Amino acid sequence: MSGPAEITPELARSVGEACIGTRVQRAARSVSRVYDSAFRAVGISGWQFTLLMTLAGPETPTINELAARLSLDPSTATTNLKVLERRGLVAVAVDESDRRVRRLTLTEAGRALLAEALPHWERAQKASLGRLCEDEVGVLRKALAALAE
């Protein structure tokens, strides 16, 4: 059995160049800055836009269901949702069939904010995807879907 590797500058550079985790994190931060900047005009972050848009769908998920859908820890989802709830953008209601369960819905104010945010999303989307050719966009979507599973 070999001992611990010596951490040399060459090894650090090699790992940094090869590490998919590092590359995904860097790309995510770079893309997030584009969306956060775009949504600043309507007073939300890119992450808040994602939460709100997820709640705009036909389902009324529980916090755990929303967390699972977005690959979040439920406590992280709760923390983020409380901010949106205090702003009147999200409502938390007792499930009609099981009073222990809480369901999330987008309020009319939340829908109005999303409508206002949509043109900003379109610009951020165009700016982000504009860095790639059409073929790269398809490959990226497919690769990200595979990594997210």
PDB file of C-alpha atoms in Angstrom:
ATOM      1  CA  MET A   1       0.000   0.000   0.000  1.00  0.00           C
ATOM      2  CA  SER A   2       1.417   3.392  -0.897  1.00  0.00           C
ATOM      3  CA  GLY A   3       1.563   6.300   1.498  1.00  0.00           C
ATOM      4  CA  PRO A   4      -0.076   9.681   1.055  1.00  0.00           C
ATOM      5  CA  ALA A   5       0.729  11.500  -2.179  1.00  0.00           C
ATOM      6  CA  GLU A   6       3.011  14.484  -2.071  1.00  0.00           C
ATOM      7  CA  ILE A   7       0.992  17.575  -2.908  1.00  0.00           C
ATOM      8  CA  THR A   8       3.144  19.387  -5.409  1.00  0.00           C
ATOM      9  CA  PRO A   9       2.267  22.402  -7.553  1.00  0.00           C
ATOM     10  CA  GLU A  10       2.244  20.083 -10.577  1.00  0.00           C
ATOM     11  CA  LEU A  11      -0.209  17.699  -8.888  1.00  0.00           C
ATOM     12  CA  ALA A  12      -2.439  20.606  -7.824  1.00  0.00           C
ATOM     13  CA  ARG A  13      -2.482  21.934 -11.403  1.00  0.00           C
ATOM     14  CA  SER A  14      -3.185  18.468 -12.822  1.00  0.00           C
ATOM     15  CA  VAL A  15      -6.071  17.844 -10.420  1.00  0.00           C
ATOM     16  CA  GLY A  16      -7.431  21.352 -11.027  1.00  0.00           C
ATOM     17  CA  GLU A  17      -7.449  20.774 -14.779  1.00  0.00           C
ATOM     18  CA  ALA A  18      -9.053  17.327 -14.519  1.00  0.00           C
ATOM     19  CA  CYS A  19     -11.565  17.853 -11.703  1.00  0.00           C
ATOM     20  CA  ILE A  20     -15.125  17.957 -13.073  1.00  0.00           C
ATOM     21  CA  GLY A  21     -16.392  19.200  -9.688  1.00  0.00           C
ATOM     22  CA  THR A  22     -14.192  22.270  -9.841  1.00  0.00           C
ATOM     23  CA  ARG A  23     -15.123  22.989 -13.440  1.00  0.00           C
ATOM     24  CA  VAL A  24     -18.857  22.637 -12.783  1.00  0.00           C
ATOM     25  CA  GLN A  25     -18.600  24.885  -9.703  1.00  0.00           C
ATOM     26  CA  ARG A  26     -16.704  27.575 -11.643  1.00  0.00           C
ATOM     27  CA  ALA A  27     -19.175  27.432 -14.523  1.00  0.00           C
ATOM     28  CA  ALA A  28     -22.127  27.560 -12.116  1.00  0.00           C
ATOM     29  CA  ARG A  29     -20.750  30.642 -10.368  1.00  0.00           C
ATOM     30  CA  SER A  30     -20.070  32.379 -13.668  1.00  0.00           C
ATOM     31  CA  VAL A  31     -23.535  31.628 -15.070  1.00  0.00           C
ATOM     32  CA  SER A  32     -25.188  32.502 -11.739  1.00  0.00           C
ATOM     33  CA  ARG A  33     -23.586  35.950 -11.843  1.00  0.00           C
ATOM     34  CA  VAL A  34     -25.232  36.580 -15.227  1.00  0.00           C
ATOM     35  CA  TYR A  35     -28.685  35.609 -13.940  1.00  0.00           C
ATOM     36  CA  ASP A  36     -28.300  37.350 -10.577  1.00  0.00           C
ATOM     37  CA  SER A  37     -27.317  40.538 -12.359  1.00  0.00           C
ATOM     38  CA  ALA A  38     -30.301  40.277 -14.704  1.00  0.00           C
ATOM     39  CA  PHE A  39     -32.801  39.694 -11.885  1.00  0.00           C
ATOM     40  CA  ARG A  40     -31.454  42.450  -9.654  1.00  0.00           C
ATOM     41  CA  ALA A  41     -33.783  44.849 -11.514  1.00  0.00           C
ATOM     42  CA  VAL A  42     -36.821  42.998 -10.111  1.00  0.00           C
ATOM     43  CA  GLY A  43     -35.378  42.358  -6.657  1.00  0.00           C
ATOM     44  CA  ILE A  44     -34.733  38.623  -6.770  1.00  0.00           C
ATOM     45  CA  SER A  45     -31.765  36.340  -7.316  1.00  0.00           C
ATOM     46  CA  GLY A  46     -31.395  33.716  -9.990  1.00  0.00           C
ATOM     47  CA  TRP A  47     -31.991  31.048  -7.376  1.00  0.00           C
ATOM     48  CA  GLN A  48     -35.207  32.729  -6.217  1.00  0.00           C
ATOM     49  CA  PHE A  49     -36.353  32.872  -9.844  1.00  0.00           C
ATOM     50  CA  THR A  50     -35.757  29.117 -10.100  1.00  0.00           C
ATOM     51  CA  LEU A  51     -37.797  28.441  -6.953  1.00  0.00           C
ATOM     52  CA  LEU A  52     -40.644  30.673  -8.063  1.00  0.00           C
ATOM     53  CA  MET A  53     -40.726  29.256 -11.590  1.00  0.00           C
ATOM     54  CA  THR A  54     -40.776  25.723 -10.190  1.00  0.00           C
ATOM     55  CA  LEU A  55     -43.811  26.664  -8.107  1.00  0.00           C
ATOM     56  CA  ALA A  56     -45.529  28.160 -11.157  1.00  0.00           C
ATOM     57  CA  GLY A  57     -46.190  24.644 -12.442  1.00  0.00           C
ATOM     58  CA  PRO A  58     -49.441  22.739 -12.001  1.00  0.00           C
ATOM     59  CA  GLU A  59     -48.423  20.852  -8.844  1.00  0.00           C
ATOM     60  CA  THR A  60     -48.518  22.170  -5.299  1.00  0.00           C
ATOM     61  CA  PRO A  61     -45.470  20.393  -3.919  1.00  0.00           C
ATOM     62  CA  THR A  62     -44.456  19.889  -0.322  1.00  0.00           C
ATOM     63  CA  ILE A  63     -41.152  21.353   0.797  1.00  0.00           C
ATOM     64  CA  ASN A  64     -39.602  17.873   0.615  1.00  0.00           C
ATOM     65  CA  GLU A  65     -40.911  17.338  -2.926  1.00  0.00           C
ATOM     66  CA  LEU A  66     -39.612  20.734  -4.028  1.00  0.00           C
ATOM     67  CA  ALA A  67     -36.258  20.064  -2.380  1.00  0.00           C
ATOM     68  CA  ALA A  68     -35.970  16.708  -4.143  1.00  0.00           C
ATOM     69  CA  ARG A  69     -36.915  18.233  -7.499  1.00  0.00           C
ATOM     70  CA  LEU A  70     -34.185  20.868  -7.126  1.00  0.00           C
ATOM     71  CA  SER A  71     -31.604  18.558  -5.489  1.00  0.00           C
ATOM     72  CA  LEU A  72     -31.688  20.568  -2.257  1.00  0.00           C
ATOM     73  CA  ASP A  73     -31.620  19.669   1.380  1.00  0.00           C
ATOM     74  CA  PRO A  74     -35.131  20.343   2.793  1.00  0.00           C
ATOM     75  CA  SER A  75     -33.712  22.758   5.388  1.00  0.00           C
ATOM     76  CA  THR A  76     -32.060  24.788   2.606  1.00  0.00           C
ATOM     77  CA  ALA A  77     -35.325  24.843   0.680  1.00  0.00           C
ATOM     78  CA  THR A  78     -37.180  25.982   3.808  1.00  0.00           C
ATOM     79  CA  THR A  79     -34.717  28.800   4.462  1.00  0.00           C
ATOM     80  CA  ASN A  80     -35.013  30.069   0.886  1.00  0.00           C
ATOM     81  CA  LEU A  81     -38.786  29.731   0.819  1.00  0.00           C
ATOM     82  CA  LYS A  82     -39.263  31.702   4.057  1.00  0.00           C
ATOM     83  CA  VAL A  83     -37.752  34.768   2.383  1.00  0.00           C
ATOM     84  CA  LEU A  84     -40.178  34.439  -0.524  1.00  0.00           C
ATOM     85  CA  GLU A  85     -43.097  33.774   1.810  1.00  0.00           C
ATOM     86  CA  ARG A  86     -42.332  36.919   3.852  1.00  0.00           C
ATOM     87  CA  ARG A  87     -42.404  38.906   0.601  1.00  0.00           C
ATOM     88  CA  GLY A  88     -45.843  37.462  -0.205  1.00  0.00           C
ATOM     89  CA  LEU A  89     -44.584  35.609  -3.286  1.00  0.00           C
ATOM     90  CA  VAL A  90     -45.165  32.086  -1.960  1.00  0.00           C
ATOM     91  CA  ALA A  91     -47.935  30.724   0.257  1.00  0.00           C
ATOM     92  CA  VAL A  92     -47.672  27.703   2.525  1.00  0.00           C
ATOM     93  CA  ALA A  93     -50.989  25.956   3.157  1.00  0.00           C
ATOM     94  CA  VAL A  94     -52.119  22.894   5.064  1.00  0.00           C
ATOM     95  CA  ASP A  95     -52.833  19.908   2.815  1.00  0.00           C
ATOM     96  CA  GLU A  96     -56.568  19.185   2.720  1.00  0.00           C
ATOM     97  CA  SER A  97     -56.145  15.417   3.036  1.00  0.00           C
ATOM     98  CA  ASP A  98     -53.321  15.376   5.603  1.00  0.00           C
ATOM     99  CA  ARG A  99     -53.096  18.298   7.997  1.00  0.00           C
ATOM    100  CA  ARG A 100     -49.487  17.429   8.864  1.00  0.00           C
ATOM    101  CA  VAL A 101     -48.404  18.207   5.292  1.00  0.00           C
ATOM    102  CA  ARG A 102     -47.715  21.730   4.025  1.00  0.00           C
ATOM    103  CA  ARG A 103     -48.193  22.564   0.334  1.00  0.00           C
ATOM    104  CA  LEU A 104     -46.451  25.387  -1.508  1.00  0.00           C
ATOM    105  CA  THR A 105     -48.159  27.656  -3.994  1.00  0.00           C
ATOM    106  CA  LEU A 106     -47.147  30.691  -5.938  1.00  0.00           C
ATOM    107  CA  THR A 107     -49.233  33.734  -5.005  1.00  0.00           C
ATOM    108  CA  GLU A 108     -50.623  36.236  -7.486  1.00  0.00           C
ATOM    109  CA  ALA A 109     -47.818  38.591  -6.414  1.00  0.00           C
ATOM    110  CA  GLY A 110     -45.350  35.792  -7.177  1.00  0.00           C
ATOM    111  CA  ARG A 111     -46.877  35.265 -10.620  1.00  0.00           C
ATOM    112  CA  ALA A 112     -46.761  39.000 -11.314  1.00  0.00           C
ATOM    113  CA  LEU A 113     -43.107  39.151 -10.286  1.00  0.00           C
ATOM    114  CA  LEU A 114     -42.293  36.192 -12.539  1.00  0.00           C
ATOM    115  CA  ALA A 115     -44.027  37.913 -15.447  1.00  0.00           C
ATOM    116  CA  GLU A 116     -41.919  41.005 -14.781  1.00  0.00           C
ATOM    117  CA  ALA A 117     -38.759  38.876 -14.441  1.00  0.00           C
ATOM    118  CA  LEU A 118     -39.279  36.854 -17.622  1.00  0.00           C
ATOM    119  CA  PRO A 119     -37.741  39.396 -20.054  1.00  0.00           C
ATOM    120  CA  HIS A 120     -34.704  39.603 -17.742  1.00  0.00           C
ATOM    121  CA  TRP A 121     -34.458  35.794 -17.816  1.00  0.00           C
ATOM    122  CA  GLU A 122     -34.637  35.827 -21.604  1.00  0.00           C
ATOM    123  CA  ARG A 123     -31.702  38.260 -21.770  1.00  0.00           C
ATOM    124  CA  ALA A 124     -29.663  36.245 -19.267  1.00  0.00           C
ATOM    125  CA  GLN A 125     -30.469  33.028 -21.107  1.00  0.00           C
ATOM    126  CA  LYS A 126     -29.408  34.554 -24.406  1.00  0.00           C
ATOM    127  CA  ALA A 127     -26.197  35.913 -22.888  1.00  0.00           C
ATOM    128  CA  SER A 128     -25.333  32.572 -21.285  1.00  0.00           C
ATOM    129  CA  LEU A 129     -26.135  30.430 -24.288  1.00  0.00           C
ATOM    130  CA  GLY A 130     -24.482  32.953 -26.593  1.00  0.00           C
ATOM    131  CA  ARG A 131     -21.120  31.738 -25.289  1.00  0.00           C
ATOM    132  CA  LEU A 132     -21.760  28.380 -26.967  1.00  0.00           C
ATOM    133  CA  CYS A 133     -22.565  27.181 -30.464  1.00  0.00           C
ATOM    134  CA  GLU A 134     -25.870  25.367 -31.018  1.00  0.00           C
ATOM    135  CA  ASP A 135     -24.268  21.914 -30.908  1.00  0.00           C
ATOM    136  CA  GLU A 136     -22.509  22.746 -27.625  1.00  0.00           C
ATOM    137  CA  VAL A 137     -25.814  23.819 -26.065  1.00  0.00           C
ATOM    138  CA  GLY A 138     -27.346  20.424 -26.806  1.00  0.00           C
ATOM    139  CA  VAL A 139     -24.304  18.557 -25.504  1.00  0.00           C
ATOM    140  CA  LEU A 140     -24.232  20.730 -22.375  1.00  0.00           C
ATOM    141  CA  ARG A 141     -27.900  20.106 -21.595  1.00  0.00           C
ATOM    142  CA  LYS A 142     -27.449  16.375 -22.056  1.00  0.00           C
ATOM    143  CA  ALA A 143     -24.263  16.280 -19.962  1.00  0.00           C
ATOM    144  CA  LEU A 144     -25.798  18.339 -17.152  1.00  0.00           C
ATOM    145  CA  ALA A 145     -28.859  16.080 -17.097  1.00  0.00           C
ATOM    146  CA  ALA A 146     -26.591  13.026 -16.798  1.00  0.00           C
ATOM    147  CA  LEU A 147     -24.563  14.622 -13.993  1.00  0.00           C
ATOM    148  CA  ALA A 148     -27.713  15.655 -12.111  1.00  0.00           C
ATOM    149  CA  GLU A 149     -29.027  12.075 -11.897  1.00  0.00           C
TER     150      GLU A 149
END
